[in-house]
CSV table of C-alpha atoms and ligand atoms in Angstrom, one decimal:
chain,number,residue,atom,x,y,z
A,1,MET,CA,-17.4,19.0,31.1
A,2,PHE,CA,-14.2,17.4,31.8
A,3,PHE,CA,-12.6,14.9,29.3
A,4,PRO,CA,-8.9,14.4,29.2
A,5,SER,CA,-8.3,16.6,26.1
A,6,LYS,CA,-4.8,16.8,24.4
A,7,PRO,CA,-3.3,20.3,24.6
A,8,TYR,CA,-1.9,20.2,21.1
A,9,ILE,CA,-5.2,19.6,19.8
A,10,ASP,CA,-6.9,22.2,22.0
A,11,GLN,CA,-4.6,24.5,20.3
A,12,VAL,CA,-5.6,23.8,16.8
A,13,VAL,CA,-6.9,26.6,14.7
A,14,PRO,CA,-9.4,25.0,12.1
A,15,TYR,CA,-8.6,25.4,8.4
A,16,GLU,CA,-10.7,27.9,6.7
A,17,PRO,CA,-11.5,26.9,3.2
A,18,GLY,CA,-12.5,29.1,0.4
A,19,ARG,CA,-16.0,30.1,1.1
A,20,PRO,CA,-18.7,27.6,-0.6
A,21,ILE,CA,-21.0,29.2,-3.3
A,22,GLU,CA,-24.0,27.8,-1.3
A,23,GLU,CA,-22.9,29.7,1.9
A,24,VAL,CA,-22.5,33.1,0.2
A,25,GLN,CA,-25.8,32.6,-1.4
A,26,ARG,CA,-27.6,32.0,1.8
A,27,GLU,CA,-25.7,34.8,3.4
A,28,LEU,CA,-25.8,37.8,0.8
A,29,GLY,CA,-28.6,36.5,-1.2
A,30,ILE,CA,-26.7,36.6,-4.5
A,31,ARG,CA,-27.9,34.2,-7.0
A,32,HIS,CA,-25.2,34.1,-9.5
A,33,LEU,CA,-21.9,33.8,-8.2
A,34,VAL,CA,-18.3,32.8,-9.5
A,35,LYS,CA,-16.0,31.0,-7.2
A,36,LEU,CA,-12.2,31.7,-7.9
A,37,ALA,CA,-11.3,30.8,-4.4
A,38,SER,CA,-10.3,27.1,-4.2
A,39,ASN,CA,-8.4,26.6,-7.3
A,40,GLU,CA,-11.0,24.4,-8.8
A,41,ASN,CA,-11.3,23.6,-12.4
A,42,PRO,CA,-13.8,25.9,-14.0
A,43,LEU,CA,-14.4,23.5,-17.0
A,44,GLY,CA,-16.7,21.5,-14.8
A,45,VAL,CA,-16.8,17.6,-14.5
A,46,SER,CA,-15.2,16.0,-17.6
A,47,PRO,CA,-17.8,14.4,-20.0
A,48,LYS,CA,-16.3,10.9,-19.7
A,49,ALA,CA,-16.3,11.1,-15.9
A,50,ARG,CA,-19.9,12.2,-16.2
A,51,ARG,CA,-21.0,9.3,-18.2
A,52,ALA,CA,-19.1,6.9,-15.8
A,53,LEU,CA,-21.1,8.4,-12.9
A,54,GLN,CA,-24.3,8.3,-14.4
A,55,LYS,CA,-23.7,4.5,-15.1
A,56,LEU,CA,-22.8,3.8,-11.6
A,57,LEU,CA,-26.0,5.5,-10.0
A,58,PRO,CA,-28.0,2.2,-9.7
A,59,ASN,CA,-25.3,0.5,-8.0
A,60,LEU,CA,-24.6,3.1,-5.2
A,61,HIS,CA,-26.3,0.8,-2.7
A,62,TYR,CA,-23.2,-1.4,-2.5
A,63,TYR,CA,-19.9,-0.8,-0.9
A,64,PRO,CA,-17.1,0.0,-3.3
A,65,GLU,CA,-14.1,-2.2,-3.6
A,66,SER,CA,-12.0,-1.2,-0.9
A,67,THR,CA,-8.6,-1.3,-2.6
A,68,ALA,CA,-10.0,0.2,-5.9
A,69,PRO,CA,-8.0,-2.3,-8.0
A,70,GLU,CA,-9.2,-0.9,-11.5
A,71,LEU,CA,-8.3,2.4,-10.6
A,72,LEU,CA,-5.0,1.5,-9.3
A,73,LYS,CA,-4.2,-0.4,-12.4
A,74,ALA,CA,-5.1,2.6,-14.6
A,75,LEU,CA,-3.0,4.9,-12.4
A,76,ALA,CA,-0.1,2.4,-12.3
A,77,LYS,CA,0.0,2.4,-16.1
A,78,TYR,CA,-0.5,6.3,-16.4
A,79,HIS,CA,2.6,6.7,-14.3
A,80,GLY,CA,4.6,3.6,-15.2
A,81,VAL,CA,4.8,2.3,-11.7
A,82,SER,CA,3.6,-0.8,-10.0
A,83,GLY,CA,0.0,-0.7,-8.2
A,84,LYS,CA,1.7,-1.5,-5.1
A,85,GLN,CA,3.5,1.9,-5.1
A,86,ILE,CA,0.2,3.7,-5.1
A,87,ILE,CA,-2.2,4.5,-2.1
A,88,LEU,CA,-5.5,6.4,-2.7
A,89,GLY,CA,-7.0,9.0,-0.5
A,90,ASN,CA,-10.1,11.0,0.1
A,91,GLY,CA,-8.6,13.8,-1.5
A,92,SER,CA,-4.6,14.0,-1.3
A,93,ASN,CA,-5.3,15.7,2.1
A,94,GLU,CA,-6.0,12.3,3.5
A,95,ILE,CA,-2.5,11.0,2.1
A,96,ILE,CA,-0.9,13.8,4.2
A,97,GLU,CA,-2.8,12.6,7.1
A,98,PHE,CA,-1.7,9.1,6.4
A,99,LEU,CA,1.9,10.2,6.3
A,100,CYS,CA,1.8,12.2,9.8
A,101,ARG,CA,-0.3,9.5,11.5
A,102,ALA,CA,2.0,6.8,10.3
A,103,LEU,CA,5.4,8.5,10.9
A,104,LEU,CA,5.1,10.9,13.7
A,105,SER,CA,5.3,10.3,17.4
A,106,GLU,CA,4.7,13.1,19.8
A,107,GLY,CA,7.4,15.7,19.6
A,108,ASP,CA,8.7,14.4,16.2
A,109,GLU,CA,9.4,17.4,13.7
A,110,VAL,CA,8.0,18.2,10.3
A,111,VAL,CA,9.7,20.6,8.1
A,112,SER,CA,8.3,22.8,5.3
A,113,GLY,CA,8.4,26.4,3.9
A,114,GLU,CA,6.8,29.2,5.7
A,115,CYS,CA,4.2,30.3,3.2
A,116,SER,CA,2.8,26.9,2.1
A,117,PHE,CA,-0.2,24.7,2.3
A,118,LEU,CA,-1.9,25.0,5.7
A,119,VAL,CA,-3.0,21.6,6.0
A,120,TYR,CA,0.8,20.5,6.5
A,121,PRO,CA,0.9,22.2,10.2
A,122,LEU,CA,-2.7,21.4,10.8
A,123,ILE,CA,-2.2,17.8,10.7
A,124,THR,CA,1.1,17.9,12.1
A,125,GLN,CA,-0.3,19.5,15.1
A,126,ILE,CA,-3.3,17.0,15.3
A,127,CYS,CA,-0.7,14.2,15.3
A,128,GLY,CA,1.4,15.7,18.3
A,129,GLY,CA,4.2,16.8,15.9
A,130,ARG,CA,6.3,20.1,15.8
A,131,PHE,CA,6.0,22.0,12.7
A,132,ARG,CA,9.0,24.0,11.6
A,133,VAL,CA,9.3,26.3,8.8
A,134,SER,CA,12.1,28.1,6.7
A,135,PRO,CA,11.7,31.6,5.4
A,136,MET,CA,10.7,31.7,1.7
A,137,LYS,CA,13.0,33.5,-0.9
A,138,ASP,CA,10.9,35.6,-3.4
A,139,PHE,CA,7.8,33.7,-2.4
A,140,ALA,CA,9.6,30.4,-3.3
A,141,TYR,CA,10.8,27.6,-0.9
A,142,ASP,CA,14.5,28.1,0.0
A,143,LEU,CA,15.6,24.5,0.1
A,144,ASP,CA,19.0,25.4,1.5
A,145,ALA,CA,17.5,27.0,4.5
A,146,LEU,CA,14.8,24.2,4.8
A,147,GLY,CA,17.8,21.8,4.7
A,148,ARG,CA,19.2,23.3,7.6
A,149,LEU,CA,16.2,22.9,9.8
A,150,ILE,CA,16.5,18.9,9.4
A,151,ASN,CA,17.8,17.2,12.5
A,152,ALA,CA,17.5,13.8,14.4
A,153,LYS,CA,14.1,14.6,15.1
A,154,THR,CA,12.9,15.3,11.8
A,155,ARG,CA,10.6,12.5,10.1
A,156,LEU,CA,8.9,14.4,7.2
A,157,VAL,CA,9.5,17.3,4.8
A,158,PHE,CA,6.6,18.8,2.8
A,159,ILE,CA,7.4,20.5,-0.5
A,160,ALA,CA,4.4,21.7,-2.6
A,161,ASN,CA,5.7,22.0,-6.2
A,162,PRO,CA,4.3,24.1,-7.5
A,163,ASN,CA,3.6,25.9,-4.1
A,164,ASN,CA,0.1,26.8,-2.8
A,165,PRO,CA,-0.6,29.7,-2.2
A,166,THR,CA,2.4,31.4,-4.1
A,167,GLY,CA,2.5,29.5,-7.5
A,168,THR,CA,6.2,29.4,-7.4
A,169,TYR,CA,8.3,26.1,-8.0
A,170,VAL,CA,11.3,24.6,-7.1
A,171,THR,CA,13.6,23.9,-10.0
A,172,GLN,CA,15.0,20.5,-11.1
A,173,GLN,CA,18.6,21.5,-10.2
A,174,VAL,CA,17.7,22.8,-6.7
A,175,LEU,CA,15.6,19.8,-5.8
A,176,ALA,CA,18.0,17.3,-7.1
A,177,ARG,CA,20.7,18.9,-4.8
A,178,PHE,CA,18.3,18.8,-1.8
A,179,LEU,CA,17.4,15.2,-2.2
A,180,SER,CA,21.0,14.3,-2.7
A,181,LYS,CA,21.7,15.5,0.9
A,182,VAL,CA,18.5,14.5,2.8
A,183,GLY,CA,19.1,11.2,4.8
A,184,GLU,CA,17.0,8.2,3.7
A,185,GLU,CA,15.2,8.1,6.9
A,186,VAL,CA,13.6,11.4,6.4
A,187,ILE,CA,10.4,11.1,4.0
A,188,VAL,CA,10.2,13.8,1.6
A,189,CYS,CA,6.7,14.5,0.3
A,190,LEU,CA,6.6,16.3,-2.9
A,191,ASP,CA,3.1,17.5,-3.2
A,192,GLU,CA,2.4,18.0,-6.8
A,193,ALA,CA,-1.3,18.9,-6.7
A,194,TYR,CA,-0.7,21.4,-9.6
A,195,ALA,CA,1.9,19.6,-11.5
A,196,ASP,CA,-0.3,19.3,-14.4
A,197,PHE,CA,-0.2,23.1,-14.9
A,198,ALA,CA,3.4,23.6,-14.5
A,199,ASP,CA,5.0,24.2,-17.8
A,200,ALA,CA,8.5,25.7,-17.1
A,201,LYS,CA,11.3,23.7,-18.6
A,202,ASP,CA,13.1,23.2,-15.3
A,203,TYR,CA,10.0,22.1,-13.5
A,204,PRO,CA,10.9,18.7,-12.0
A,205,ARG,CA,8.7,15.7,-12.0
A,206,GLY,CA,8.9,14.0,-8.4
A,207,LEU,CA,8.3,10.7,-10.1
A,208,ASN,CA,11.7,10.7,-11.9
A,209,TYR,CA,13.4,10.8,-8.5
A,210,LEU,CA,11.5,7.9,-7.2
A,211,LYS,CA,12.1,5.9,-10.4
A,212,GLN,CA,15.9,6.6,-9.8
A,213,GLY,CA,15.8,4.9,-6.5
A,214,ALA,CA,14.9,7.6,-4.0
A,215,GLY,CA,13.0,5.4,-1.7
A,216,ASN,CA,12.3,8.2,0.7
A,217,VAL,CA,10.3,10.3,-1.8
A,218,ILE,CA,6.7,10.2,-1.9
A,219,VAL,CA,4.8,12.1,-4.6
A,220,LEU,CA,1.2,13.5,-4.1
A,221,ARG,CA,-1.3,14.0,-7.0
A,222,THR,CA,-4.9,14.9,-6.9
A,223,PHE,CA,-8.1,14.5,-9.2
A,224,SER,CA,-9.3,18.0,-7.7
A,225,LYS,CA,-7.6,20.4,-9.9
A,226,SER,CA,-6.6,19.3,-13.5
A,227,HIS,CA,-9.3,16.7,-13.5
A,228,GLY,CA,-12.1,18.6,-12.1
A,229,LEU,CA,-13.4,16.2,-9.3
A,230,ALA,CA,-12.8,18.4,-6.2
A,231,GLY,CA,-16.1,17.5,-5.0
A,232,LEU,CA,-15.5,13.7,-5.1
A,233,ARG,CA,-12.5,14.0,-3.0
A,234,ILE,CA,-9.8,11.8,-4.5
A,235,GLY,CA,-6.0,11.9,-4.6
A,236,TYR,CA,-3.1,9.6,-4.4
A,237,GLY,CA,0.4,9.1,-3.3
A,238,ILE,CA,3.1,7.3,-5.2
A,239,GLY,CA,6.1,5.9,-3.3
A,240,SER,CA,8.4,3.0,-2.7
A,241,GLU,CA,6.5,-0.2,-2.3
A,242,ARG,CA,7.8,-0.5,1.3
A,243,LEU,CA,6.5,3.0,2.3
A,244,ILE,CA,3.2,2.7,0.5
A,245,GLN,CA,2.4,-0.7,2.0
A,246,TYR,CA,3.3,0.8,5.4
A,247,LEU,CA,0.7,3.7,4.9
A,248,GLN,CA,-1.9,1.2,3.7
A,249,LYS,CA,-2.0,0.1,7.2
A,250,VAL,CA,-3.5,3.3,8.5
A,251,ARG,CA,-5.9,3.6,5.7
A,252,GLN,CA,-9.6,2.7,6.6
A,253,PRO,CA,-11.5,0.4,4.4
A,254,PHE,CA,-13.7,2.4,1.7
A,255,ASN,CA,-11.9,5.5,2.1
A,256,VAL,CA,-12.3,6.2,-1.5
A,257,ASN,CA,-16.0,6.1,-2.4
A,258,ALA,CA,-17.5,4.2,-5.4
A,259,ALA,CA,-18.3,7.6,-7.3
A,260,ALA,CA,-14.8,8.9,-6.9
A,261,GLN,CA,-13.3,5.5,-8.0
A,262,VAL,CA,-15.2,5.3,-11.4
A,263,ALA,CA,-15.0,9.1,-12.2
A,264,ALA,CA,-11.3,9.3,-11.5
A,265,ARG,CA,-10.6,6.3,-13.9
A,266,ALA,CA,-12.7,8.1,-16.5
A,267,ALA,CA,-11.2,11.4,-16.0
A,268,LEU,CA,-7.8,9.9,-16.5
A,269,GLU,CA,-8.6,8.7,-19.9
A,270,ASP,CA,-10.0,12.0,-20.8
A,271,LYS,CA,-6.9,13.6,-22.3
A,272,ALA,CA,-8.9,16.2,-24.4
A,273,TYR,CA,-10.4,17.4,-21.2
A,274,LEU,CA,-7.0,17.9,-19.4
A,275,ARG,CA,-5.4,19.5,-22.6
A,276,ARG,CA,-8.3,22.2,-22.4
A,277,ALA,CA,-7.8,22.7,-18.7
A,278,GLN,CA,-4.0,23.3,-19.3
A,279,LYS,CA,-4.6,25.6,-22.2
A,280,LEU,CA,-7.2,27.6,-20.4
A,281,VAL,CA,-5.0,27.9,-17.2
A,282,LYS,CA,-1.9,29.0,-19.4
A,283,GLN,CA,-4.0,31.6,-21.3
A,284,GLY,CA,-5.7,32.6,-18.1
A,285,ARG,CA,-2.4,33.3,-16.2
A,286,MET,CA,-1.1,35.6,-18.9
A,287,PHE,CA,-4.5,37.4,-19.1
A,288,LEU,CA,-4.3,38.1,-15.4
A,289,TYR,CA,-0.7,39.1,-15.4
A,290,LYS,CA,-1.7,41.9,-18.2
A,291,GLY,CA,-4.6,43.0,-16.0
A,292,PHE,CA,-2.6,43.3,-12.9
A,293,ASP,CA,0.1,45.3,-14.8
A,294,ARG,CA,-2.4,47.5,-16.1
A,295,LEU,CA,-3.7,48.1,-12.5
A,296,GLY,CA,-0.2,48.7,-11.4
A,297,LEU,CA,-0.3,45.6,-9.1
A,298,LYS,CA,2.6,43.4,-8.2
A,299,TYR,CA,2.0,39.6,-8.8
A,300,VAL,CA,4.0,36.5,-8.4
A,301,ARG,CA,4.3,34.5,-11.6
A,302,SER,CA,2.6,31.1,-11.3
A,303,GLN,CA,3.1,27.7,-12.4
A,304,ALA,CA,-0.3,26.7,-10.9
A,305,ASN,CA,-3.9,27.5,-11.7
A,306,PHE,CA,-4.0,30.6,-9.6
A,307,VAL,CA,-2.0,33.8,-9.0
A,308,LEU,CA,-1.1,35.5,-5.9
A,309,VAL,CA,-1.4,39.3,-6.2
A,310,ASP,CA,-0.4,42.2,-3.9
A,311,LEU,CA,-3.0,44.8,-3.7
A,312,GLY,CA,-0.9,47.2,-1.7
A,313,THR,CA,-3.8,47.6,0.8
A,314,ASP,CA,-5.6,45.5,3.3
A,315,SER,CA,-7.1,42.8,1.4
A,316,LYS,CA,-10.3,42.3,3.6
A,317,PRO,CA,-12.4,45.4,2.2
A,318,VAL,CA,-11.5,44.2,-1.4
A,319,VAL,CA,-12.3,40.6,-0.9
A,320,ASP,CA,-15.6,41.7,0.8
A,321,GLY,CA,-16.3,44.2,-2.2
A,322,LEU,CA,-15.7,41.4,-4.7
A,323,LEU,CA,-18.1,39.3,-2.9
A,324,LYS,CA,-20.8,41.6,-3.2
A,325,LYS,CA,-20.0,41.8,-6.8
A,326,GLY,CA,-20.7,38.0,-7.0
A,327,LEU,CA,-16.9,37.0,-7.0
A,328,ILE,CA,-15.4,34.7,-4.3
A,329,VAL,CA,-11.5,34.9,-4.2
A,330,ARG,CA,-9.4,34.0,-1.3
A,331,GLY,CA,-7.7,36.4,1.1
A,332,VAL,CA,-4.4,35.1,2.5
A,333,LYS,CA,-4.1,36.7,5.9
A,334,ALA,CA,-3.7,33.2,7.3
A,335,TYR,CA,-0.4,32.9,5.4
A,336,ASN,CA,0.9,36.3,6.8
A,337,LEU,CA,0.2,38.0,3.6
A,338,PRO,CA,-2.4,40.6,4.4
A,339,THR,CA,-2.3,42.8,1.4
A,340,PHE,CA,-2.5,39.9,-1.0
A,341,ILE,CA,-5.4,37.9,-2.5
A,342,ARG,CA,-5.1,34.4,-4.3
A,343,VAL,CA,-7.3,34.3,-7.5
A,344,SER,CA,-8.1,31.0,-9.3
A,345,ILE,CA,-7.8,31.1,-13.0
A,346,GLY,CA,-11.5,30.9,-14.3
A,347,LEU,CA,-13.2,30.7,-17.6
A,348,PRO,CA,-12.1,33.7,-19.8
A,349,ALA,CA,-15.3,35.7,-19.1
A,350,GLN,CA,-14.9,35.3,-15.4
A,351,ASN,CA,-11.4,36.4,-15.7
A,352,THR,CA,-12.5,39.5,-17.4
A,353,GLN,CA,-15.3,40.2,-14.8
A,354,PHE,CA,-12.7,39.7,-12.0
A,355,ILE,CA,-10.3,42.3,-13.4
A,356,LYS,CA,-13.1,44.7,-14.2
A,357,MET,CA,-14.5,44.5,-10.6
A,358,LEU,CA,-11.0,44.6,-9.0
A,359,ASP,CA,-10.4,47.7,-10.8
A,360,LEU,CA,-13.6,49.3,-9.7
A,361,ILE,CA,-13.2,48.1,-6.0
A,362,LEU,CA,-9.6,49.3,-5.7
A,363,ARG,CA,-10.6,52.7,-7.2
A,364,ARG,CA,-13.3,53.1,-4.6
A,365,THR,CA,-11.1,51.7,-1.7
A,366,LYS,CA,-8.4,54.3,-2.6
A,367,GLY,CA,-11.0,57.2,-3.0
A,368,GLU,CA,-10.5,57.8,-6.8
A,369,SER,CA,-14.1,57.6,-7.5
B,401,PLP,C1,-0.7,22.1,-2.2
B,401,PLP,C2,-1.9,21.2,-2.2
B,401,PLP,N1,-1.9,20.1,-1.7
B,401,PLP,C3,-3.0,19.3,-1.7
B,401,PLP,C4,-4.3,19.8,-1.8
B,401,PLP,C5,-5.5,19.1,-1.5
B,401,PLP,O1,-6.1,18.5,-2.5
B,401,PLP,P1,-7.2,17.5,-2.5
B,401,PLP,O2,-7.4,17.0,-1.0
B,401,PLP,O3,-8.4,18.2,-2.8
B,401,PLP,O4,-6.7,16.4,-3.3
B,401,PLP,C6,-4.4,21.1,-2.1
B,401,PLP,C7,-5.8,21.8,-2.2
B,401,PLP,O5,-5.9,22.9,-2.3
B,401,PLP,C8,-3.3,21.8,-2.3
B,401,PLP,O6,-3.1,23.2,-2.5
């Protein structure tokens, strides 16, 4: 069949998400599975969000309020900004899409780090843009190298801070220097999907730059990770009023569903849940580091709710072996790291099970037992 396809869309390689529990259950017939592959929150849905969702159920035959005014008000208060500076998305992925659709014309350039969130190149490509990357330095963004790629065609810069899949972060000092050099006409997207898990003293909150007047900065946040609502798909961007109102023009009505709106509002108020999630991640990271040390594996210290670890051997047989033991983790070949896996922090018992199984499978793979 002939249709006038666009070559840059024909060339798109679809994004491969972490394998869903249901899919693996169907395929392998394993009933009890632990998913540590998509950086979700192992605490489940927050009790406050759960109650809000139950209350909403009888009203689901109505469309939601398209602009989600109650949630916007709550977020504005939470972050100390105006509601006009916030745009909501069907996951923060949708804000990435708004940015590319609203800012890119064919041939325009987008710049990021080599080993970062794969949705940035994907959406850039779909919008006809050219994606350029600077090499990483010790698994972290090298903002000096990245800055050198910026030219007259550059419209957008994506910096995931902390970064996925490496868990590394850009420091306050380095980010401030970078932002002071980038021209106002280039939009800098600071993707803070994992910010709630970052506890390093020199980890910079992007919002501060915005509040200090950096009109070209947009900060992305999500309810998928620290707030445990990945299945509802809700995230948001905070930027200058001018940029946000411009992005609103490409947002479809009702992009954020009614359940996501009420659950997000309730989750935002559930401070006890957030604290529990943060503690769990902090302790989980330390537990995994110790486990990897014992197994003699190199890993990257993380400011997020996952850890990237080098198995020193092809990751595929290990990922498959873990799957057969009921553990779903993420191979990261798509990021050019064929010997690494990325494992999300789970509940303590899940982390223990993971280290135990990893030990067993690595011994087998290396022929020691
Ligand atoms: C760096 C980064 N940004 C954005 C997202 C998208 O999150 P969501 O669309 O669920 O809000 C993810 C999800 O894994 C991520 O790792």
